[in-house]
Short mmCIF file of C-alpha atoms (C1' of nucleotides) in Angstrom, two decimals:
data_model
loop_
_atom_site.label_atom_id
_atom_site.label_comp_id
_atom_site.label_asym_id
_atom_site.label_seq_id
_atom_site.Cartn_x
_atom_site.Cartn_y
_atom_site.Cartn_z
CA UNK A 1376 -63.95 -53.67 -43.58
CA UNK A 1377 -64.05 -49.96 -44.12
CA UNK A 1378 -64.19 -47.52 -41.02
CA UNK A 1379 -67.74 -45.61 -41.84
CA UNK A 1380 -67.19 -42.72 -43.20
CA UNK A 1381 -68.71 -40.38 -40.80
CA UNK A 1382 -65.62 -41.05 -38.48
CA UNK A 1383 -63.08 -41.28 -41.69
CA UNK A 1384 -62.59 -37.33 -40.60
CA UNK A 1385 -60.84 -38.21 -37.43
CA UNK A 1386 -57.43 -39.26 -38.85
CA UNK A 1387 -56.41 -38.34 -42.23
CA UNK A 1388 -53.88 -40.52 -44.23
CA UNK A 1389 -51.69 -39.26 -46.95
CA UNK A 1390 -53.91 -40.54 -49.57
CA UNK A 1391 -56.56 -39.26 -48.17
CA UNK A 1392 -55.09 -36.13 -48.47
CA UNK A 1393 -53.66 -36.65 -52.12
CA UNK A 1394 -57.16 -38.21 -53.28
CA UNK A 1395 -59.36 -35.26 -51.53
CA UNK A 1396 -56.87 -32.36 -53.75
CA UNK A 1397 -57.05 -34.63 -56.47
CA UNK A 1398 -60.83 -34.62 -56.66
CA UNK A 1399 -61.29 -31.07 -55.66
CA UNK A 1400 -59.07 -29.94 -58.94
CA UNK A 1401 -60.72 -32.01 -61.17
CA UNK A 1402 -64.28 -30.10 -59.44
CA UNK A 1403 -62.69 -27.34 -60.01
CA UNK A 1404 -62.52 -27.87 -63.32
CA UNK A 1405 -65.99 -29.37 -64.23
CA UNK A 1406 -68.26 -27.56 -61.66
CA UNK A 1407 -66.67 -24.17 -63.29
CA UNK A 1408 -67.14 -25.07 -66.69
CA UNK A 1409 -70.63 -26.54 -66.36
CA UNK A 1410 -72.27 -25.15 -63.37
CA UNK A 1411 -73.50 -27.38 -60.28
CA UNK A 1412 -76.72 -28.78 -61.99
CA UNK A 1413 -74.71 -29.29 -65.30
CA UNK A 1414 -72.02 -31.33 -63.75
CA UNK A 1415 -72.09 -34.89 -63.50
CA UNK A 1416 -70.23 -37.25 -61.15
CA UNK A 1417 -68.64 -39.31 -63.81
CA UNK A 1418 -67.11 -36.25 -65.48
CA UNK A 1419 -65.39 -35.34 -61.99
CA UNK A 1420 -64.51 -39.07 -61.41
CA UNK A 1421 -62.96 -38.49 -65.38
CA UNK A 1422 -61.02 -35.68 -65.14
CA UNK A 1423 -59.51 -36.73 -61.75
CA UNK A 1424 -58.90 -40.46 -63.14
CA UNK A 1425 -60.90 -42.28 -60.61
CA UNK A 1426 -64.01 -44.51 -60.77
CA UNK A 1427 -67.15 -42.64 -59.74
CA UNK A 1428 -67.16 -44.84 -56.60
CA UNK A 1429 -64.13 -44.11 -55.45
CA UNK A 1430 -64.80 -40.30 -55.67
CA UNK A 1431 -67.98 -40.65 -53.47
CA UNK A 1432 -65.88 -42.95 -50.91
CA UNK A 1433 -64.40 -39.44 -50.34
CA UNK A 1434 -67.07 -37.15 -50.53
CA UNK A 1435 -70.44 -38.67 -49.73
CA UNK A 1436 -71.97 -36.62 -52.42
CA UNK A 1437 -72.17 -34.00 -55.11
CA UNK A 1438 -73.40 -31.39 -53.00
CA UNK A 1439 -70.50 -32.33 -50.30
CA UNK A 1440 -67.68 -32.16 -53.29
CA UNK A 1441 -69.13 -28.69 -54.33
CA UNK A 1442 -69.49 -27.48 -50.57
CA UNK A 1443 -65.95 -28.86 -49.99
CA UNK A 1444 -64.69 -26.89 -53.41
CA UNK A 1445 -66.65 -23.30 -52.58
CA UNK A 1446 -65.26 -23.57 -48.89
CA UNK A 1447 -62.02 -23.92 -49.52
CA UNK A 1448 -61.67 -21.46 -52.84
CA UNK A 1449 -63.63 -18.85 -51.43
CA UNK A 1450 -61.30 -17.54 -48.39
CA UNK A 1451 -58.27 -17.20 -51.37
CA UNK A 1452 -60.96 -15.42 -53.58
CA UNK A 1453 -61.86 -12.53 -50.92
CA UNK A 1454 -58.10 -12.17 -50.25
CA UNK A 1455 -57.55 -8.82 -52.54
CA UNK A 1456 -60.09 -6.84 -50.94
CA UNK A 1457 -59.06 -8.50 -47.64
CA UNK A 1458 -55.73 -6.08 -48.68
CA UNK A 1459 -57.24 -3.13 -49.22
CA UNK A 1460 -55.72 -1.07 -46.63
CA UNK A 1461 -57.42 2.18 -45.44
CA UNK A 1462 -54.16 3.44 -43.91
CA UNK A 1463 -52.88 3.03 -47.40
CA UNK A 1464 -53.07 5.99 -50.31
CA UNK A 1465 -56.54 5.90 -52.01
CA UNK A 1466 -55.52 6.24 -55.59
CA UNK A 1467 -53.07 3.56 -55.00
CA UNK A 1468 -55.07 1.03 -52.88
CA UNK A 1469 -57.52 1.24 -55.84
CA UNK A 1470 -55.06 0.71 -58.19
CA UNK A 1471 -53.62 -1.98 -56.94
CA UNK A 1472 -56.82 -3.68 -56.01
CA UNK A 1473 -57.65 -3.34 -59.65
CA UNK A 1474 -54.32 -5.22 -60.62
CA UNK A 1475 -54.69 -7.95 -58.08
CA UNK A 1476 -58.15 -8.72 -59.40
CA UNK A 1477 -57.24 -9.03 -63.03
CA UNK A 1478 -54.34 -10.97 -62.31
CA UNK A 1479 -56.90 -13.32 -60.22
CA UNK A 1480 -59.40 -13.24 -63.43
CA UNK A 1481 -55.95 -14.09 -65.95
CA UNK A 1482 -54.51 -16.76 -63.57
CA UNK A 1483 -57.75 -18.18 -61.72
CA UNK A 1484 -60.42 -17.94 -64.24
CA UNK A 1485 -61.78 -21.38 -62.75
CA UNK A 1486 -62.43 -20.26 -59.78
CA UNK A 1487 -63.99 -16.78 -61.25
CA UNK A 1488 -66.19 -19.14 -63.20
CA UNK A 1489 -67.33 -21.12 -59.98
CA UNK A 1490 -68.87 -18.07 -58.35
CA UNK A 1491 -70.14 -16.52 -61.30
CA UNK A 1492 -72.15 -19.85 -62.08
CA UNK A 1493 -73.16 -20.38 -58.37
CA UNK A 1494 -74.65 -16.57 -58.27
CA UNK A 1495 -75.60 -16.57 -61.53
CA UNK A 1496 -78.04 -19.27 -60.56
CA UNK A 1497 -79.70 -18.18 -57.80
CA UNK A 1498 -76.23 -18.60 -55.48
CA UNK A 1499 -78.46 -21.61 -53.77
CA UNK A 1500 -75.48 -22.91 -52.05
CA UNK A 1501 -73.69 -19.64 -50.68
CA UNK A 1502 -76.36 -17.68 -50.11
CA UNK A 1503 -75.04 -17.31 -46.30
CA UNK A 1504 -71.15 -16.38 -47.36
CA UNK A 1505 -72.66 -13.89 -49.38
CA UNK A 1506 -75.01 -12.26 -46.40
CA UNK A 1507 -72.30 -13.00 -43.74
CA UNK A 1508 -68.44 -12.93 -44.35
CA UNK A 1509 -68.58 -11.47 -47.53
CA UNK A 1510 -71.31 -8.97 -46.90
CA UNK A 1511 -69.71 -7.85 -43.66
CA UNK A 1512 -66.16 -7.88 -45.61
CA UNK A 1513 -67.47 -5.77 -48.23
CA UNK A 1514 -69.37 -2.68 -45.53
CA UNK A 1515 -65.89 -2.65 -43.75
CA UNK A 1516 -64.30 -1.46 -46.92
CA UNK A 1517 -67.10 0.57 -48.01
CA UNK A 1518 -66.36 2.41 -45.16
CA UNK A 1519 -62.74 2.66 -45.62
CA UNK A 1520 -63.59 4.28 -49.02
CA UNK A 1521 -66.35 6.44 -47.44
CA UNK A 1522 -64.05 8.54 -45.47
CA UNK A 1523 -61.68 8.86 -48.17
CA UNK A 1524 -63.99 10.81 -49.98
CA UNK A 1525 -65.10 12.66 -47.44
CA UNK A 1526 -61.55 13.71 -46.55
CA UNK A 1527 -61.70 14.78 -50.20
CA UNK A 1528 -58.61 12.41 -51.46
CA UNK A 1529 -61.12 10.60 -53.71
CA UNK A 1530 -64.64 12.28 -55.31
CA UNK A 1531 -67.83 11.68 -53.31
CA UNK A 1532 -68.89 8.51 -54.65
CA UNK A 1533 -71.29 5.46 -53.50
CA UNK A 1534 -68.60 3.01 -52.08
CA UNK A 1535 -70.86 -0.08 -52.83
CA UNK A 1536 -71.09 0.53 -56.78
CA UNK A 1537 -66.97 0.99 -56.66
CA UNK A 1538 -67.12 -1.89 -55.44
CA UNK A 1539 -69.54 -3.86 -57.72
CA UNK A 1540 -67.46 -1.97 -60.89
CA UNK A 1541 -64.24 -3.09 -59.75
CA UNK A 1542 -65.59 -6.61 -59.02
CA UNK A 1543 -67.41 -6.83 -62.25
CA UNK A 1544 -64.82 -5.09 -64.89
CA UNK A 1545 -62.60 -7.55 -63.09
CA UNK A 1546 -64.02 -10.69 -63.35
CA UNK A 1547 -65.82 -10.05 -67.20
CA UNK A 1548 -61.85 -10.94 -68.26
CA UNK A 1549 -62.56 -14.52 -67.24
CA UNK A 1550 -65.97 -15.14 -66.39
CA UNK A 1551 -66.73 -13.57 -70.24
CA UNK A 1552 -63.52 -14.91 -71.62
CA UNK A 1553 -64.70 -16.59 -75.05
CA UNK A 1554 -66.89 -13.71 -75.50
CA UNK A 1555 -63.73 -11.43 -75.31
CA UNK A 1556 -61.67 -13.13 -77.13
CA UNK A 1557 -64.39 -13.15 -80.27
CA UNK A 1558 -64.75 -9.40 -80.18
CA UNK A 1559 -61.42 -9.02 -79.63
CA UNK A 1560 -60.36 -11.23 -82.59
CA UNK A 1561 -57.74 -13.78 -83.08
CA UNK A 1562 -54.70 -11.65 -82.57
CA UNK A 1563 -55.85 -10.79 -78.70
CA UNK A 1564 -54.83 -14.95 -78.01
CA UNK A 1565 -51.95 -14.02 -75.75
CA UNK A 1566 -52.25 -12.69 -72.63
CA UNK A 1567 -51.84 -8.94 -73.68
CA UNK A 1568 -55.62 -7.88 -73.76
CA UNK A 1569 -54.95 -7.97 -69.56
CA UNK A 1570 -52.22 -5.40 -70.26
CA UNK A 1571 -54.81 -3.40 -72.52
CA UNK A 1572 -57.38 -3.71 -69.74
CA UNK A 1573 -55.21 -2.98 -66.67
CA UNK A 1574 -54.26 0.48 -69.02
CA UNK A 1575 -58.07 1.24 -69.58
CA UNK A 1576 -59.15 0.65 -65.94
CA UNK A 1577 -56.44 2.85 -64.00
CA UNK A 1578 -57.29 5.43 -66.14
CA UNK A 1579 -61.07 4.62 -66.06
CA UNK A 1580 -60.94 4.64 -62.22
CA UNK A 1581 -58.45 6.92 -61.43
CA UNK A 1582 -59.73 9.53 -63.42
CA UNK A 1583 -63.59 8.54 -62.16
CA UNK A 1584 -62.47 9.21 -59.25
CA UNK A 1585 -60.06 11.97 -59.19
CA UNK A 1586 -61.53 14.05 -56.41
CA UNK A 1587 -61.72 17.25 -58.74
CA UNK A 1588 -64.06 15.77 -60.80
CA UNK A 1589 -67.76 16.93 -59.63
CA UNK A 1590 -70.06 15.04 -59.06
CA UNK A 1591 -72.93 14.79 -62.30
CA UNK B 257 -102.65 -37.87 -88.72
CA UNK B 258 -99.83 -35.30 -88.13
CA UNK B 259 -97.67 -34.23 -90.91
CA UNK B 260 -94.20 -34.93 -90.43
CA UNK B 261 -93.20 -31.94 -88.56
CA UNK B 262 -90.19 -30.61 -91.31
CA UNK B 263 -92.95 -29.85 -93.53
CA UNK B 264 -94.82 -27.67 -90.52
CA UNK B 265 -93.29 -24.63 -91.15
CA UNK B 266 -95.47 -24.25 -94.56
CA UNK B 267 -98.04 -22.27 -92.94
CA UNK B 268 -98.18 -21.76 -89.17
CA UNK B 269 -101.11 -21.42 -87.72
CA UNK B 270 -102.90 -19.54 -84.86
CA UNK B 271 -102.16 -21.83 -82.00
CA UNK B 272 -98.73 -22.29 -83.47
CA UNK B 273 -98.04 -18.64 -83.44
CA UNK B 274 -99.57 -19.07 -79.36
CA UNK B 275 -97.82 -22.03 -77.83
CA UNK B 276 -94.68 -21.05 -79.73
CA UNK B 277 -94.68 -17.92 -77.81
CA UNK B 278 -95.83 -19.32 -74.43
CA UNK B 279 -93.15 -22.48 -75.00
CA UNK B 280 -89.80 -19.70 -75.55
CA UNK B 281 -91.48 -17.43 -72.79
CA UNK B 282 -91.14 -20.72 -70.47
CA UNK B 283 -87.75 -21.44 -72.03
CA UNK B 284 -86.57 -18.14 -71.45
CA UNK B 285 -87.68 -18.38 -67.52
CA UNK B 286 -85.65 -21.83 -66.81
CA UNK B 287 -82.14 -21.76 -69.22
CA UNK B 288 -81.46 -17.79 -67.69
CA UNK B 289 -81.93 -19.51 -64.19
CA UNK B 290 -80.63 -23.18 -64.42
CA UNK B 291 -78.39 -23.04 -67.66
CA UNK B 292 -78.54 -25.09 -70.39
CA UNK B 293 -77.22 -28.01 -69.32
CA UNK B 294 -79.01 -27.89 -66.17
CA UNK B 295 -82.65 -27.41 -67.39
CA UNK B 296 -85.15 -29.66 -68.78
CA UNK B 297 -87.56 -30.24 -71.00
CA UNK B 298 -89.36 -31.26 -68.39
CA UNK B 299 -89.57 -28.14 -66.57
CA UNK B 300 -90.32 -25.84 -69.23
CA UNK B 301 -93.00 -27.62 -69.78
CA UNK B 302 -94.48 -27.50 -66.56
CA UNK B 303 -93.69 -23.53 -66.61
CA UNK B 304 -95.78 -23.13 -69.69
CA UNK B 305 -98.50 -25.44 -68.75
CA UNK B 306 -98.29 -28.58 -71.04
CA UNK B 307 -97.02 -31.78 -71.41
CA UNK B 308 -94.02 -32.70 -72.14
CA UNK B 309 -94.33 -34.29 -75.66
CA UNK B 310 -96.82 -31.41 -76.51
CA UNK B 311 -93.48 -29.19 -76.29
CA UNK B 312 -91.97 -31.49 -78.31
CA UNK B 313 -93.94 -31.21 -81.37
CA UNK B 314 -93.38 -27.49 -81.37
CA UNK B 315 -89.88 -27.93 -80.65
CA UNK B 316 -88.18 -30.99 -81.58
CA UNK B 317 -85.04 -30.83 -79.37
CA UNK B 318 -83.85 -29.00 -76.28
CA UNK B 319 -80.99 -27.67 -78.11
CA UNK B 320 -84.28 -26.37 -80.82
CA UNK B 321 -85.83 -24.63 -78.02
CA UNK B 322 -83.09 -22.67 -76.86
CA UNK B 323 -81.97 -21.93 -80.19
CA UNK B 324 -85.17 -20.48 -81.11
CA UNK B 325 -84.80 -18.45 -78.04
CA UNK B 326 -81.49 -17.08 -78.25
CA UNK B 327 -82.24 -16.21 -82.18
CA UNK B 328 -85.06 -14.11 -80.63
CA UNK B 329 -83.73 -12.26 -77.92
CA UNK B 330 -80.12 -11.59 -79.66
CA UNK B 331 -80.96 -8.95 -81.98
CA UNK B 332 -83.05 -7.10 -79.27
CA UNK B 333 -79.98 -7.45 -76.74
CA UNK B 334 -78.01 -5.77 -78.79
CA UNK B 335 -80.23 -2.62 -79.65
CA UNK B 336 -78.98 -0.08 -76.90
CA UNK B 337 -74.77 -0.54 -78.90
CA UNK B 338 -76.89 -0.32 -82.30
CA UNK B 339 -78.27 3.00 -81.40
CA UNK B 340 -74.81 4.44 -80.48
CA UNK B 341 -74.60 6.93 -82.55
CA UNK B 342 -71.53 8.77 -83.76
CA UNK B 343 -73.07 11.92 -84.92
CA UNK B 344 -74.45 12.23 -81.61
CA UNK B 345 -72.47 14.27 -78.54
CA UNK B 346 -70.04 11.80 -76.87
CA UNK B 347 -70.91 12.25 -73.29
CA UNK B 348 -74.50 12.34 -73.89
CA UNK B 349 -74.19 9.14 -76.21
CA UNK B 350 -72.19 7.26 -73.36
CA UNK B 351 -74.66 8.34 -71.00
CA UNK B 352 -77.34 7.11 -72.31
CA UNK B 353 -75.89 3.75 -73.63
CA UNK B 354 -75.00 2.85 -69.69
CA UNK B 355 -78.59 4.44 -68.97
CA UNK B 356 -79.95 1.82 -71.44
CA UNK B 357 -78.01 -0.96 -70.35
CA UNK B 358 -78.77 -0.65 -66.88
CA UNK B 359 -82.35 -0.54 -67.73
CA UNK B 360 -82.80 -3.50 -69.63
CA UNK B 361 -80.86 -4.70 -66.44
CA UNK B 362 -83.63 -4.09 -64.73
CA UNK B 363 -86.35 -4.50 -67.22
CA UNK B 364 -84.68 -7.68 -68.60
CA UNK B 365 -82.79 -9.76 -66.28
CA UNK B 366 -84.03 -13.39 -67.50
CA UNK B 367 -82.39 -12.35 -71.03
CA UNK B 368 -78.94 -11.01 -69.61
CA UNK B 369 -78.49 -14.11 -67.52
CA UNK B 370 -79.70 -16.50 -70.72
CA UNK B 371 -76.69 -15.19 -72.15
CA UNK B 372 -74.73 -14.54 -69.32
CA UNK B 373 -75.00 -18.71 -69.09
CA UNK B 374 -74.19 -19.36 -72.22
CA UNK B 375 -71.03 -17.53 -72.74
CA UNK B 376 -69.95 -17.97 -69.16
CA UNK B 377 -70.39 -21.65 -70.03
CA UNK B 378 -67.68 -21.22 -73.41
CA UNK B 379 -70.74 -19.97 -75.23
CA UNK B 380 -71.20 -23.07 -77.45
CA UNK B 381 -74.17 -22.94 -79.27
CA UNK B 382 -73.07 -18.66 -79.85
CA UNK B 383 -70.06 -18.64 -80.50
CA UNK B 384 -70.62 -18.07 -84.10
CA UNK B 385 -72.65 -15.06 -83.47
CA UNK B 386 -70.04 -13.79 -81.05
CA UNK B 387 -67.21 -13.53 -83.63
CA UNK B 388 -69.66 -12.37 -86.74
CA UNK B 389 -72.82 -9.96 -85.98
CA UNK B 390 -71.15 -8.72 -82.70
CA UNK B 391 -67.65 -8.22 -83.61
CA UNK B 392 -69.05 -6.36 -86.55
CA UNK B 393 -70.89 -4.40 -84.39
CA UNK B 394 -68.76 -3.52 -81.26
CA UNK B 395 -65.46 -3.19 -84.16
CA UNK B 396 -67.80 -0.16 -85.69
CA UNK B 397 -68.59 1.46 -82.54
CA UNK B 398 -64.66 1.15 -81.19
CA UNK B 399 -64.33 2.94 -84.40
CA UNK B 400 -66.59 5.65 -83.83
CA UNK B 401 -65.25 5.94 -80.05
CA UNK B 402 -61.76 6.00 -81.40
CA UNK B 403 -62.65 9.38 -83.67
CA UNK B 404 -63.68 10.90 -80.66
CA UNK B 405 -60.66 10.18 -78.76
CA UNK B 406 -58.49 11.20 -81.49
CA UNK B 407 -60.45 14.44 -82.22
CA UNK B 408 -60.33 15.71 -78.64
CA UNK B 409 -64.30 15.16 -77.59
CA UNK B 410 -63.49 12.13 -74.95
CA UNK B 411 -59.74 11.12 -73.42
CA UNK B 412 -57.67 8.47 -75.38
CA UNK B 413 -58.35 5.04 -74.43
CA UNK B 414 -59.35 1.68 -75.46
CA UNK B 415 -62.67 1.73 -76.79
CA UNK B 416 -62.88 -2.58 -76.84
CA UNK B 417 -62.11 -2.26 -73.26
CA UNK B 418 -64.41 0.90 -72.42
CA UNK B 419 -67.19 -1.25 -74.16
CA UNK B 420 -66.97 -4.27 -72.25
CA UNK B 421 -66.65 -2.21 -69.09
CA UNK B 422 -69.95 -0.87 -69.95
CA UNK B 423 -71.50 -4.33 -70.55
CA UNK B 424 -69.91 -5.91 -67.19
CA UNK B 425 -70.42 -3.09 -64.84
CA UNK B 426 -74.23 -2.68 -66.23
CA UNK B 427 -75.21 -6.30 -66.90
CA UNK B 428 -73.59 -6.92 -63.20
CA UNK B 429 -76.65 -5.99 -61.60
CA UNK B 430 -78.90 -8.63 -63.80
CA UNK B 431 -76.01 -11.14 -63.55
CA UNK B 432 -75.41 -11.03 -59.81
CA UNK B 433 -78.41 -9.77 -58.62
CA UNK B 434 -78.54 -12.11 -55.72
CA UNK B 435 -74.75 -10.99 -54.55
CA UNK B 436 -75.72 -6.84 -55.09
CA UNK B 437 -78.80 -7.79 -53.20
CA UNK B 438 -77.20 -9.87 -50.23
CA UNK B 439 -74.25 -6.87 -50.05
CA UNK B 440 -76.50 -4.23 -49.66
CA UNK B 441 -78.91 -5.53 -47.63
CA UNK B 442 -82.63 -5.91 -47.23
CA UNK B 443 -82.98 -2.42 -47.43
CA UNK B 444 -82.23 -2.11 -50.90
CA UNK B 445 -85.02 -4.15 -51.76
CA UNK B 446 -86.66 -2.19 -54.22
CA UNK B 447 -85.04 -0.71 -57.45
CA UNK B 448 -83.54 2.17 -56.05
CA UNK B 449 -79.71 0.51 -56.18
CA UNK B 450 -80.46 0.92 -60.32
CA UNK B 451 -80.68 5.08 -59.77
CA UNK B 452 -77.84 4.50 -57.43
CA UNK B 453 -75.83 2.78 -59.77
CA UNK B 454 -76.59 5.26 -62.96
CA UNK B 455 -75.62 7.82 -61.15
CA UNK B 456 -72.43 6.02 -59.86
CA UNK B 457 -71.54 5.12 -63.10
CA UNK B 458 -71.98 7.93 -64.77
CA UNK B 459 -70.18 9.34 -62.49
CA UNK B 460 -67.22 6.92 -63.09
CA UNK B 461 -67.27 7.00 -67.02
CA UNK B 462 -67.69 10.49 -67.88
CA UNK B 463 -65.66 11.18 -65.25
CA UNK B 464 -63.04 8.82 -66.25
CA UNK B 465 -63.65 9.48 -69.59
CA UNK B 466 -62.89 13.03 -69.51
CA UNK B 467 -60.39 14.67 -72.16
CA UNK B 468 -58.00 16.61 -70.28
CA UNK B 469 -57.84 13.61 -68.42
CA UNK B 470 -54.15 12.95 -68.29
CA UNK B 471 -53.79 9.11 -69.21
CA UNK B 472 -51.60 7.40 -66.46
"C1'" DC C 353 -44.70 -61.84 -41.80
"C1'" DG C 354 -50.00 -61.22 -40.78
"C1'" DG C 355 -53.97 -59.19 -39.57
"C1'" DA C 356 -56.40 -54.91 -39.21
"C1'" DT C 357 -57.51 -50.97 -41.62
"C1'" DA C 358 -58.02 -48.17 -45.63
"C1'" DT C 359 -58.89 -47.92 -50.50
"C1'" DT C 360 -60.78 -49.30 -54.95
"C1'" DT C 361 -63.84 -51.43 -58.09
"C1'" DG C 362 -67.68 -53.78 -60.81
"C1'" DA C 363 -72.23 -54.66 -60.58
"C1'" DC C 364 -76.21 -52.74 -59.62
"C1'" DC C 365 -80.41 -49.61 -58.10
"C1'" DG C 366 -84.38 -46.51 -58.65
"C1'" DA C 367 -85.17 -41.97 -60.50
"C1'" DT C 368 -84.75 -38.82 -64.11
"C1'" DT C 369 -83.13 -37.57 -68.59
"C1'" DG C 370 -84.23 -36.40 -73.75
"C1'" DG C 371 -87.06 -38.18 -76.96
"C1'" DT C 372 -90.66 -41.43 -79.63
"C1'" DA C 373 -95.02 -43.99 -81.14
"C1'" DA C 374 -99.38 -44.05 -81.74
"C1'" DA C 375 -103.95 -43.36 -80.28
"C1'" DC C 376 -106.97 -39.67 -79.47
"C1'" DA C 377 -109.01 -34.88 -79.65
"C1'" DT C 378 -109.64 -30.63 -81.84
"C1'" DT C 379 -109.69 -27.32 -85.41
"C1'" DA C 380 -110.08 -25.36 -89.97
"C1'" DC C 381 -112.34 -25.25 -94.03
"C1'" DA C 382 -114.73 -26.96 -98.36
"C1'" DT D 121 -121.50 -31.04 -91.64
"C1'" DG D 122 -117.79 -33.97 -92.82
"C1'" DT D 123 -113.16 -34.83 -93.17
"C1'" DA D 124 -108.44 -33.95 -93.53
"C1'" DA D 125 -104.97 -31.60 -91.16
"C1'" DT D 126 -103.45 -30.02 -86.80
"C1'" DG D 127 -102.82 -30.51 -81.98
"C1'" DT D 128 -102.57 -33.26 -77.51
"C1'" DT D 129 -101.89 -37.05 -74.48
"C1'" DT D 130 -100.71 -41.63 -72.52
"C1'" DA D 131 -97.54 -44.97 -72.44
"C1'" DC D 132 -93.21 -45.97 -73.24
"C1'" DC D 133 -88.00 -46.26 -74.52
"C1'" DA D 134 -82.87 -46.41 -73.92
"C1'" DA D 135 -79.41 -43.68 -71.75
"C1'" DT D 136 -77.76 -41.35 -67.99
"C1'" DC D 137 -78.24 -39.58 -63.40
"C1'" DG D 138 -76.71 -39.74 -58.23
"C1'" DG D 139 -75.73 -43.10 -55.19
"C1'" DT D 140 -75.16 -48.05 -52.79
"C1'" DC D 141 -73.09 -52.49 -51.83
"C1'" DA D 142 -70.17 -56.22 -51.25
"C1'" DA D 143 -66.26 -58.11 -52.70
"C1'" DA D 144 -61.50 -57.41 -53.94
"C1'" DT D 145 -57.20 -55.11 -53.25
"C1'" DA D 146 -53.71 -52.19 -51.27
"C1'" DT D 147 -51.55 -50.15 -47.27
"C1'" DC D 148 -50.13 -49.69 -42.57
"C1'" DC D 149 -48.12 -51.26 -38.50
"C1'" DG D 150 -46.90 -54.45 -34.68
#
DNA sequence: CGGATATTTGACCGATTGGTAAACATTACA
DNA sequence: TGTAATGTTTACCAATCGGTCAAATATCCG
C-alpha cells in the first residue's frame, strides 16, 4: 500500500522527480494560457500525458501544483534585476537590463504569462512575494538608481516608475503577444519585432534618461 | 407567453434598455477580475442582483454577455489613439495621449483589465478586431508619427514600438495595480503614484523622444 | 526470486458549471 | 379594465469540476 503522502517528501525517487517536472511543464503551459481559475485538472493531466489521478498522487491539489509552479519560476524570473549592478555604468546596467528582459519575454513568454494572469487577477496567491522578496528586491535597486541620478550620471528621475516602464515595455512583447503580432501584421512572424523593440527602447531609455535632459 | 427571444430585438423596451445596462455593468465587474474562462454566469448575476435564468433571457450565452460587453467598451478604449492628431504639435500630442491613457488607467481599470484578459489569454473572441479596426488605426497614427520623425519635429524611431510602449507603460498601472501597489507600499495608497507616473513618463518619452537625440 | 514499497488507473463522489422548461408575475396598451 | 406581450422565478438537466478510493501494476532491493 502507498506510503501517505504527507511523508512521500522525505525520500524522493527518480520518478518522482521525472513525474513532478513533467507535471510542472505541462502547468506551465495551461495555468499560463488560461489563468488559475480557467485551468482545469484534466487539461494539466492532458498535456503532461497522465490520468488526472495520477497528477494529484503528486500534488495533492490544484492550488499545490500552482504554488509548486509560482515557487519554483519565480526566483529565475527576478534574476535580471537580481543583476543589476550599482557598481556597474548606469547607461549600461539599464541597457542591458532592458535586453535581458526582452530576451526573457521572447524565450519565456509562459512564464511572463503566469504572473501577468496571477496579478492581473487580484495576485491572490503571491500577494506575499510581491510585498516581501520582490518588494524589498525592487527598493534595493531603486536605490541603486537613486544615487545615480543624484551623482548626475543619469537625469533625476522616480526610480520606481523606471522600474514599472522597464518591467512593463518588457513583458507587453509576450504577455500582449497576439495583440502585437495583429498590429504588427503578418510579416512581423519571426522573431525580428524583438530586434525592432530592443532598437526603440535603448534609445527610448537612454535618451529619457540622458542626464542633460531636464526635467519637464 | 414569451416570444422566442431572436425576435426580441424588434423593439426593446424600458426595462430592457435597464437590466441590459445593469447585466454588462455586472459583466464588466467579474470577466476584468476573474477572466473569461474563470467567471460565471452565476456570479454576474449575483453582482447585478438577479437570478440566474433572468440573465439569461437578456443574454442567451456567456460568450453573448461578454460579447456585448467588449462591443461596448472597444470603441471607447480606443478614443485617446483616435484623437491623436497629426496637425497637432508632436510633443504636446504625445503628452497628452500618455496623459489620457494614464487617466482612463485610473478612471477605468475594470475595462483595461477586461481586455488585458482577453488578449493576454490569445485574445480569442478579439482577435478579429485586433487585426481590422485597430491595425487600421495604430497603422495611421505610425504614419502620422513617422512624418514627424522624418520632418525633424520628434527623433527617428519606431512608431509601432513607441505606441505599444505607450499602451504597456500606461495600462501597467490598471493591469498590475496590485504589484505597483505592493512595491510601493501602503503609503502610496491614494492616487498620487498616477501624478508620479505622468510626470515620470513624460519625462521618459519626450525626453527620449527628443530630435537631436542621437539614435544609438 | 519475493515481498515491500511506490506508482497508476478506473470507477466514482458531491458540488458547480452553462443552460432549459414551464409556470408565474408584471407591464404596456387598446 | 382586460389581455397579450414581456419579464421573472423555481425546478431542473447533462456535463464538467476538483478530488477520493481501492484495486491493480510497476519498481526497488535484500
Amino acid at each position: 500500500m502507498a506510503i501517505p503522502r504527507a511523508a512521500k517528501t522525505l525520500r524522493r525517487t527518480r520518478i518522482q522527480e521525472e513525474k513532478e517536472e513533467q507535471i510542472l511543464e505541462a502547468a506551465l503551459d495551461v495555468f499560463s494560457a488560461r489563468g488559475f481559475r480557467g485551468s482545469t485538472i484534466d487539461q494539466i493531466a492532458e498535456v503532461a500525458g497522465m490520468s488526472k489521478p495520477n497528477l494529484l498522487y503528486y500534488f495533492r491539489t490544484k492550488e499545490a501544483m500552482h504554488r509548486a509552479l509560482i515557487d519554483r519560476v519565480l526566483y529565475t524570473w527576478l534574476e535580471p534585476l537580481r543583476a543589476f549592478d550599482a557598481e556597474g555604468n548606469p547607461e549600461e546596467e539599464i541597457r542591458s537590463y532592458i535586453r535581458r528582459k526582452l530576451e526573457m519575454a521572447r524565450d519565456f513568454p509562459r512564464e511572463s504569462r503566469l504572473f501577468a494572469n496571477e496579478v492581473l487577477q487580484g495576485a491572490p496567491h503571491i500577494e506575499d512575494e510581491l510585498k516581501g522578496p520582490l518588494k524589498q528586491l525592487v527598493d534595493e535597486k531603486a536605490e541603486v538608481i537613486r544615487a545615480w541620478a543624484k551623482s548626475g550620471k543619469i537625469a533625476e528621475c522616480d526610480p520606481y516608475h523606471l522600474i514599472f516602464s522597464i518591467w512593463s515595455t518588457t513583458q507587453h512583447y509576450a504577455d500582449f503577444d497576439v495583440q502585437v503580432r495583429a498590429v504588427l501584421g503578418q510579416e512581423h512572424a519571426g522573431d525580428g519585432r524583438f530586434e525592432d523593440a530592443a532598437r526603440f527602447l535603448e534609445q527610448l531609455f537612454i535618451g529619457g534618461l540622458r542626464p542633460d535632459t531636464p526635467a519637464t
